[in-house]
mmCIF file of C-alpha atoms in Angstrom:
data_model
loop_
_atom_site.group_PDB
_atom_site.id
_atom_site.type_symbol
_atom_site.label_atom_id
_atom_site.label_comp_id
_atom_site.label_asym_id
_atom_site.label_seq_id
_atom_site.Cartn_x
_atom_site.Cartn_y
_atom_site.Cartn_z
ATOM 1 C CA MET A 7 156.844 -17.501 -132.406
ATOM 2 C CA PRO A 8 156.676 -20.043 -135.424
ATOM 3 C CA ALA A 9 159.141 -19.753 -138.031
ATOM 4 C CA GLY A 10 156.527 -18.956 -140.651
ATOM 5 C CA SER A 11 155.262 -15.979 -138.595
ATOM 6 C CA GLN A 12 158.873 -14.641 -138.278
ATOM 7 C CA ARG A 13 159.474 -14.725 -141.660
ATOM 8 C CA GLN A 14 156.239 -12.903 -142.439
ATOM 9 C CA ARG A 15 157.180 -10.305 -139.973
ATOM 10 C CA LEU A 16 160.585 -9.832 -141.387
ATOM 11 C CA LEU A 17 159.133 -9.728 -144.926
ATOM 12 C CA THR A 18 156.648 -6.977 -144.063
ATOM 13 C CA ALA A 19 159.142 -4.777 -142.252
ATOM 14 C CA ALA A 20 161.638 -5.217 -145.236
ATOM 15 C CA VAL A 21 158.767 -3.864 -147.438
ATOM 16 C CA GLY A 22 157.234 -1.418 -145.075
ATOM 17 C CA LEU A 23 160.079 0.473 -143.530
ATOM 18 C CA PRO A 24 161.764 1.650 -146.654
ATOM 19 C CA VAL A 25 158.315 2.915 -147.893
ATOM 20 C CA LEU A 26 157.804 4.601 -144.428
ATOM 21 C CA ALA A 27 161.358 6.175 -144.614
ATOM 22 C CA VAL A 28 160.925 7.598 -148.189
ATOM 23 C CA ALA A 29 157.389 8.997 -147.092
ATOM 24 C CA VAL A 30 158.959 10.728 -144.092
ATOM 25 C CA ALA A 31 161.897 12.078 -146.022
ATOM 26 C CA ALA A 32 159.536 13.198 -148.912
ATOM 27 C CA GLY A 33 156.898 14.827 -146.669
ATOM 28 C CA GLY A 34 154.104 16.768 -148.276
ATOM 29 C CA TRP A 35 151.261 15.088 -150.090
ATOM 30 C CA PHE A 36 153.261 11.745 -150.264
ATOM 31 C CA LEU A 37 153.560 11.415 -146.422
ATOM 32 C CA ALA A 38 149.969 12.705 -146.035
ATOM 33 C CA ILE A 39 148.488 9.881 -148.459
ATOM 34 C CA LEU A 40 150.407 7.161 -146.746
ATOM 35 C CA THR A 41 149.084 8.444 -143.340
ATOM 36 C CA ALA A 42 145.679 8.788 -144.578
ATOM 37 C CA VAL A 43 145.615 5.234 -145.937
ATOM 38 C CA ALA A 44 147.018 4.022 -142.424
ATOM 39 C CA ALA A 45 144.286 5.901 -140.706
ATOM 40 C CA ALA A 46 141.511 4.596 -142.792
ATOM 41 C CA LEU A 47 142.705 1.047 -142.149
ATOM 42 C CA ALA A 48 143.117 1.691 -138.393
ATOM 43 C CA MET A 49 139.562 3.292 -138.119
ATOM 44 C CA ARG A 50 138.067 0.235 -139.774
ATOM 45 C CA GLU A 51 139.699 -1.959 -137.084
ATOM 46 C CA PHE A 52 138.609 0.375 -134.388
ATOM 47 C CA PHE A 53 135.031 0.089 -135.666
ATOM 48 C CA ALA A 54 135.312 -3.789 -136.130
ATOM 49 C CA MET A 55 136.149 -4.090 -132.386
ATOM 50 C CA THR A 56 133.873 -1.337 -130.867
ATOM 51 C CA GLY A 57 130.867 -1.942 -132.994
ATOM 52 C CA ARG A 58 130.392 -0.876 -136.538
ATOM 53 C CA PRO A 59 128.161 2.443 -136.771
ATOM 54 C CA GLY A 60 126.531 1.042 -140.102
ATOM 55 C CA PRO A 61 127.928 1.108 -143.703
ATOM 56 C CA VAL A 62 126.933 4.728 -144.462
ATOM 57 C CA LEU A 63 128.045 6.169 -141.232
ATOM 58 C CA GLU A 64 131.317 4.217 -141.492
ATOM 59 C CA ALA A 65 132.163 5.228 -144.983
ATOM 60 C CA ILE A 66 131.267 9.024 -143.961
ATOM 61 C CA GLY A 67 133.809 8.484 -141.006
ATOM 62 C CA LEU A 68 136.565 7.199 -143.163
ATOM 63 C CA VAL A 69 136.080 9.985 -145.580
ATOM 64 C CA LEU A 70 136.371 12.551 -142.744
ATOM 65 C CA GLY A 71 139.311 10.791 -141.391
ATOM 66 C CA LEU A 72 141.034 11.090 -144.752
ATOM 67 C CA ILE A 73 140.025 14.861 -144.624
ATOM 68 C CA VAL A 74 141.697 15.302 -141.124
ATOM 69 C CA VAL A 75 144.933 13.946 -142.370
ATOM 70 C CA GLY A 76 145.106 15.890 -145.467
ATOM 71 C CA SER A 77 144.197 19.132 -143.762
ATOM 72 C CA ALA A 78 147.638 18.973 -142.528
ATOM 73 C CA VAL A 79 148.853 19.935 -146.054
ATOM 74 C CA LEU A 80 145.934 21.548 -147.291
ATOM 75 C CA GLY A 81 143.350 23.451 -145.232
ATOM 76 C CA GLY A 82 144.884 23.613 -141.828
ATOM 77 C CA TRP A 83 143.256 23.323 -138.550
ATOM 78 C CA PRO A 84 139.726 24.911 -139.439
ATOM 79 C CA VAL A 85 139.120 21.978 -141.973
ATOM 80 C CA ALA A 86 140.226 19.552 -139.289
ATOM 81 C CA GLY A 87 137.768 21.071 -136.671
ATOM 82 C CA VAL A 88 134.983 20.981 -139.126
ATOM 83 C CA ALA A 89 135.515 17.386 -140.047
ATOM 84 C CA LEU A 90 135.576 16.484 -136.253
ATOM 85 C CA GLY A 91 132.396 18.449 -135.749
ATOM 86 C CA LEU A 92 130.743 16.888 -138.707
ATOM 87 C CA ALA A 93 131.579 13.475 -137.386
ATOM 88 C CA PHE A 94 129.794 14.113 -134.119
ATOM 89 C CA TRP A 95 126.583 15.863 -135.502
ATOM 90 C CA ILE A 96 125.990 13.508 -138.423
ATOM 91 C CA GLU A 97 125.882 10.648 -136.016
ATOM 92 C CA GLN A 98 123.478 12.507 -133.702
ATOM 93 C CA PHE A 99 121.355 13.505 -136.592
ATOM 94 C CA THR A 100 120.967 9.856 -137.717
ATOM 95 C CA PHE A 101 119.687 9.163 -134.282
ATOM 96 C CA LEU A 102 116.763 11.482 -134.916
ATOM 97 C CA GLY A 103 115.709 9.008 -137.724
ATOM 98 C CA ARG A 104 115.918 5.983 -135.542
ATOM 99 C CA PHE A 105 113.946 7.711 -132.741
ATOM 100 C CA ALA A 106 111.305 8.724 -135.111
ATOM 101 C CA ALA A 107 111.210 5.438 -137.192
ATOM 102 C CA ARG A 108 111.193 2.893 -134.038
ATOM 103 C CA GLY A 109 111.299 4.848 -130.863
ATOM 104 C CA GLU A 110 115.053 4.128 -130.216
ATOM 105 C CA THR A 111 115.960 5.553 -126.785
ATOM 106 C CA ALA A 112 119.660 4.399 -126.753
ATOM 107 C CA PRO A 113 121.680 7.677 -127.295
ATOM 108 C CA PRO A 114 124.281 7.834 -130.069
ATOM 109 C CA ARG A 115 127.905 6.706 -129.039
ATOM 110 C CA ALA A 116 129.544 9.517 -131.145
ATOM 111 C CA ALA A 117 131.760 6.545 -132.660
ATOM 112 C CA LEU A 118 132.854 8.471 -135.579
ATOM 113 C CA ALA A 119 134.318 11.410 -133.335
ATOM 114 C CA ALA A 120 136.010 8.994 -131.194
ATOM 115 C CA ALA A 121 137.642 7.085 -134.195
ATOM 116 C CA LEU A 122 138.749 10.547 -135.504
ATOM 117 C CA LEU A 123 140.146 11.629 -132.100
ATOM 118 C CA TYR A 124 141.619 8.114 -131.481
ATOM 119 C CA VAL A 125 143.399 7.546 -134.947
ATOM 120 C CA ALA A 126 143.223 10.586 -137.596
ATOM 121 C CA PHE A 127 143.770 13.316 -135.262
ATOM 122 C CA PRO A 128 147.138 12.202 -133.802
ATOM 123 C CA LEU A 129 148.266 10.845 -137.140
ATOM 124 C CA ARG A 130 147.774 14.340 -138.517
ATOM 125 C CA PHE A 131 150.683 15.527 -136.689
ATOM 126 C CA LEU A 132 153.110 13.263 -138.434
ATOM 127 C CA CYS A 133 152.536 15.561 -141.474
ATOM 128 C CA LEU A 134 153.291 18.761 -139.524
ATOM 129 C CA PHE A 135 156.461 17.577 -137.868
ATOM 130 C CA SER A 136 160.012 17.837 -139.548
ATOM 131 C CA PRO A 137 161.544 14.497 -140.824
ATOM 132 C CA LEU A 138 163.930 14.680 -137.953
ATOM 133 C CA GLU A 139 161.089 14.913 -135.413
ATOM 134 C CA THR A 140 159.118 12.109 -136.965
ATOM 135 C CA VAL A 141 162.133 9.828 -136.876
ATOM 136 C CA PHE A 142 162.553 10.784 -133.289
ATOM 137 C CA ILE A 143 159.053 9.889 -132.273
ATOM 138 C CA LEU A 144 159.106 6.600 -134.003
ATOM 139 C CA ALA A 145 162.593 5.638 -132.818
ATOM 140 C CA VAL A 146 161.590 6.205 -129.301
ATOM 141 C CA VAL A 147 158.271 4.306 -129.552
ATOM 142 C CA MET A 148 159.942 1.567 -131.329
ATOM 143 C CA ALA A 149 162.650 1.440 -128.660
ATOM 144 C CA ALA A 150 159.972 1.037 -125.978
ATOM 145 C CA ASP A 151 158.387 -1.673 -127.669
ATOM 146 C CA THR A 152 161.647 -3.557 -128.497
ATOM 147 C CA GLY A 153 163.123 -2.815 -124.975
ATOM 148 C CA ALA A 154 160.056 -4.090 -123.391
ATOM 149 C CA TYR A 155 159.876 -7.186 -125.352
ATOM 150 C CA TYR A 156 163.330 -8.398 -124.666
ATOM 151 C CA ALA A 157 163.383 -7.219 -121.178
ATOM 152 C CA GLY A 158 160.118 -9.028 -120.420
ATOM 153 C CA SER A 159 161.197 -12.008 -122.091
ATOM 154 C CA LEU A 160 164.657 -12.295 -120.523
ATOM 155 C CA VAL A 161 163.641 -11.320 -116.774
ATOM 156 C CA GLY A 162 159.965 -12.146 -116.578
ATOM 157 C CA GLY A 163 158.626 -11.398 -113.273
ATOM 158 C CA PRO A 164 155.503 -9.651 -111.963
ATOM 159 C CA LYS A 165 152.826 -8.577 -114.204
ATOM 160 C CA VAL A 166 151.961 -4.694 -114.603
ATOM 161 C CA TRP A 167 148.224 -5.234 -115.406
ATOM 162 C CA PRO A 168 147.203 -8.706 -115.819
ATOM 163 C CA ALA A 169 143.548 -8.069 -116.292
ATOM 164 C CA VAL A 170 144.441 -5.837 -119.359
ATOM 165 C CA SER A 171 147.409 -7.422 -120.941
ATOM 166 C CA PRO A 172 148.667 -10.649 -119.148
ATOM 167 C CA GLY A 173 152.075 -10.688 -121.027
ATOM 168 C CA LYS A 174 153.279 -7.339 -119.922
ATOM 169 C CA THR A 175 155.828 -7.297 -117.022
ATOM 170 C CA TRP A 176 157.364 -4.677 -114.718
ATOM 171 C CA ALA A 177 160.702 -5.743 -116.251
ATOM 172 C CA GLY A 178 159.516 -5.191 -119.630
ATOM 173 C CA THR A 179 158.109 -1.751 -118.665
ATOM 174 C CA CYS A 180 161.335 -0.679 -117.204
ATOM 175 C CA GLY A 181 163.426 -2.153 -120.175
ATOM 176 C CA GLY A 182 161.244 -0.049 -122.567
ATOM 177 C CA LEU A 183 161.605 3.099 -120.665
ATOM 178 C CA LEU A 184 165.361 2.471 -120.490
ATOM 179 C CA ALA A 185 165.668 1.800 -124.198
ATOM 180 C CA SER A 186 163.572 4.963 -125.004
ATOM 181 C CA ALA A 187 165.820 7.162 -122.785
ATOM 182 C CA LEU A 188 169.069 5.855 -124.337
ATOM 183 C CA VAL A 189 167.704 6.572 -127.847
ATOM 184 C CA ALA A 190 166.549 10.038 -126.863
ATOM 185 C CA SER A 191 169.810 10.703 -125.455
ATOM 186 C CA VAL A 192 171.730 9.657 -128.602
ATOM 187 C CA PHE A 193 169.365 11.897 -130.701
ATOM 188 C CA ALA A 194 170.432 14.916 -128.427
ATOM 189 C CA ALA A 195 174.196 14.190 -128.749
ATOM 190 C CA SER A 196 174.141 13.387 -132.599
ATOM 191 C CA THR A 197 171.616 15.895 -134.063
ATOM 192 C CA ARG A 198 170.545 19.528 -134.098
ATOM 193 C CA PHE A 199 167.794 19.042 -131.273
ATOM 194 C CA VAL A 200 168.084 21.709 -128.626
ATOM 195 C CA PRO A 201 167.717 20.026 -125.479
ATOM 196 C CA GLY A 202 170.687 18.392 -123.785
ATOM 197 C CA PRO A 203 170.925 14.605 -123.333
ATOM 198 C CA LEU A 204 169.469 14.482 -119.978
ATOM 199 C CA ALA A 205 166.484 16.673 -120.774
ATOM 200 C CA LEU A 206 165.542 14.767 -124.127
ATOM 201 C CA ALA A 207 166.256 11.385 -122.267
ATOM 202 C CA GLY A 208 163.622 12.457 -119.610
ATOM 203 C CA PHE A 209 161.119 13.627 -122.405
ATOM 204 C CA GLY A 210 161.759 10.195 -124.098
ATOM 205 C CA VAL A 211 160.837 8.473 -120.997
ATOM 206 C CA ILE A 212 157.463 10.227 -120.781
ATOM 207 C CA VAL A 213 156.629 9.764 -124.472
ATOM 208 C CA ALA A 214 157.537 5.896 -123.934
ATOM 209 C CA GLY A 215 155.274 5.909 -120.915
ATOM 210 C CA VAL A 216 152.436 7.115 -122.744
ATOM 211 C CA SER A 217 152.901 4.770 -125.638
ATOM 212 C CA GLN A 218 152.795 1.833 -123.237
ATOM 213 C CA MET A 219 149.424 3.027 -122.029
ATOM 214 C CA GLY A 220 148.331 3.373 -125.639
ATOM 215 C CA ASP A 221 149.357 -0.489 -125.819
ATOM 216 C CA PHE A 222 147.327 -1.220 -122.866
ATOM 217 C CA PHE A 223 144.177 0.525 -124.274
ATOM 218 C CA GLU A 224 144.319 -1.469 -127.587
ATOM 219 C CA SER A 225 144.947 -4.702 -125.648
ATOM 220 C CA ALA A 226 141.809 -3.869 -123.577
ATOM 221 C CA LEU A 227 139.846 -3.155 -126.831
ATOM 222 C CA LYS A 228 141.080 -6.663 -128.416
ATOM 223 C CA ARG A 229 140.180 -8.577 -125.087
ATOM 224 C CA ALA A 230 136.693 -6.799 -125.101
ATOM 225 C CA ALA A 231 136.142 -7.733 -128.555
ATOM 226 C CA GLY A 232 137.507 -11.239 -128.230
ATOM 227 C CA VAL A 233 140.204 -10.885 -130.848
ATOM 228 C CA LYS A 234 144.087 -11.716 -131.071
ATOM 229 C CA ASP A 235 144.751 -9.075 -133.518
ATOM 230 C CA SER A 236 143.038 -5.716 -134.606
ATOM 231 C CA GLY A 237 143.406 -7.080 -138.163
ATOM 232 C CA THR A 238 145.130 -8.974 -140.744
ATOM 233 C CA VAL A 239 146.486 -6.386 -143.172
ATOM 234 C CA LEU A 240 150.184 -6.762 -142.171
ATOM 235 C CA PRO A 241 151.174 -10.194 -142.370
ATOM 236 C CA GLY A 242 153.049 -11.485 -139.300
ATOM 237 C CA HIS A 243 152.125 -8.319 -137.342
ATOM 238 C CA GLY A 244 148.462 -8.156 -137.355
ATOM 239 C CA GLY A 245 146.290 -5.029 -137.958
ATOM 240 C CA VAL A 246 147.569 -1.490 -138.422
ATOM 241 C CA LEU A 247 146.309 -0.586 -134.912
ATOM 242 C CA ASP A 248 148.561 -3.384 -133.565
ATOM 243 C CA ARG A 249 151.602 -1.496 -134.970
ATOM 244 C CA ILE A 250 150.539 2.290 -134.115
ATOM 245 C CA ASP A 251 148.592 1.735 -130.782
ATOM 246 C CA GLY A 252 151.403 3.152 -128.660
ATOM 247 C CA LEU A 253 152.298 5.741 -131.315
ATOM 248 C CA LEU A 254 148.852 7.545 -131.234
ATOM 249 C CA PRO A 255 149.074 9.117 -127.649
ATOM 250 C CA ALA A 256 152.872 9.431 -127.888
ATOM 251 C CA ILE A 257 152.505 11.804 -130.757
ATOM 252 C CA LEU A 258 149.977 13.983 -128.852
ATOM 253 C CA VAL A 259 152.426 14.097 -126.061
ATOM 254 C CA TYR A 260 155.359 14.926 -128.075
ATOM 255 C CA ALA A 261 153.288 17.551 -129.834
ATOM 256 C CA ALA A 262 152.410 19.275 -126.607
ATOM 257 C CA GLY A 263 155.946 19.095 -125.304
ATOM 258 C CA ARG A 264 157.977 20.147 -128.219
ATOM 259 C CA PRO A 265 157.544 23.966 -127.693
ATOM 260 C CA LEU A 266 158.545 23.591 -124.091
ATOM 261 C CA LEU A 267 161.728 22.116 -125.094
ATOM 262 C CA GLY A 268 162.337 24.151 -128.041
ATOM 263 C CA LEU A 269 161.969 21.302 -130.442
ATOM 264 C CA GLY A 270 159.191 22.897 -132.666
#
């Protein structure tokens, strides 16, 4: 990595990580606003890679994304459900106009609902978790990324899925899973989390594995769109989606598993 890019990455992290830490500790509207902004930026990047639905529909989708995240602190699940339903049906109704005006037969793609389900809906959970839970899932996903990077760089070897992401190796995958298991076991030993180190380490491996699949998915989107990064909003890091691609499915898996392990 060029020295200039490395400096940019470090500077972005030096600014962004303290802001994220304060937001997680504060919770409430502060965290919801920061999360909503991240969701809106990531949704724009998603639309840019998959096909923009048009300026009006895209604006409506971004507003609904803000509502989905904001409903975590005001309005609850009914509001989030209504926003998701509106995203689907508003796009379907615009098809009626195109069909009547020019006989368009290509069915609507439900791009708004897909963006909400992909980005805004998972991020909403961050506003519902306790600060400790949020730190846990962020730490596990970051450990997966860091462990995969260093293990892959040092060991190399066979690729996991070269057609999707040519740089990812089996050594990197194993290194990421091992790093996540280690971080999860440290959490179990040093915090009030109920599961023991072995159980939480196993859960950490599952969360990390799903996060790596999220990384593969975004890599496929970028390759299909012919772009290197999802955006440029984070100097040295690319776009918001480049930073949260693995976090999005990992949040959902954590949310599903936390009651079983007594975490929620």
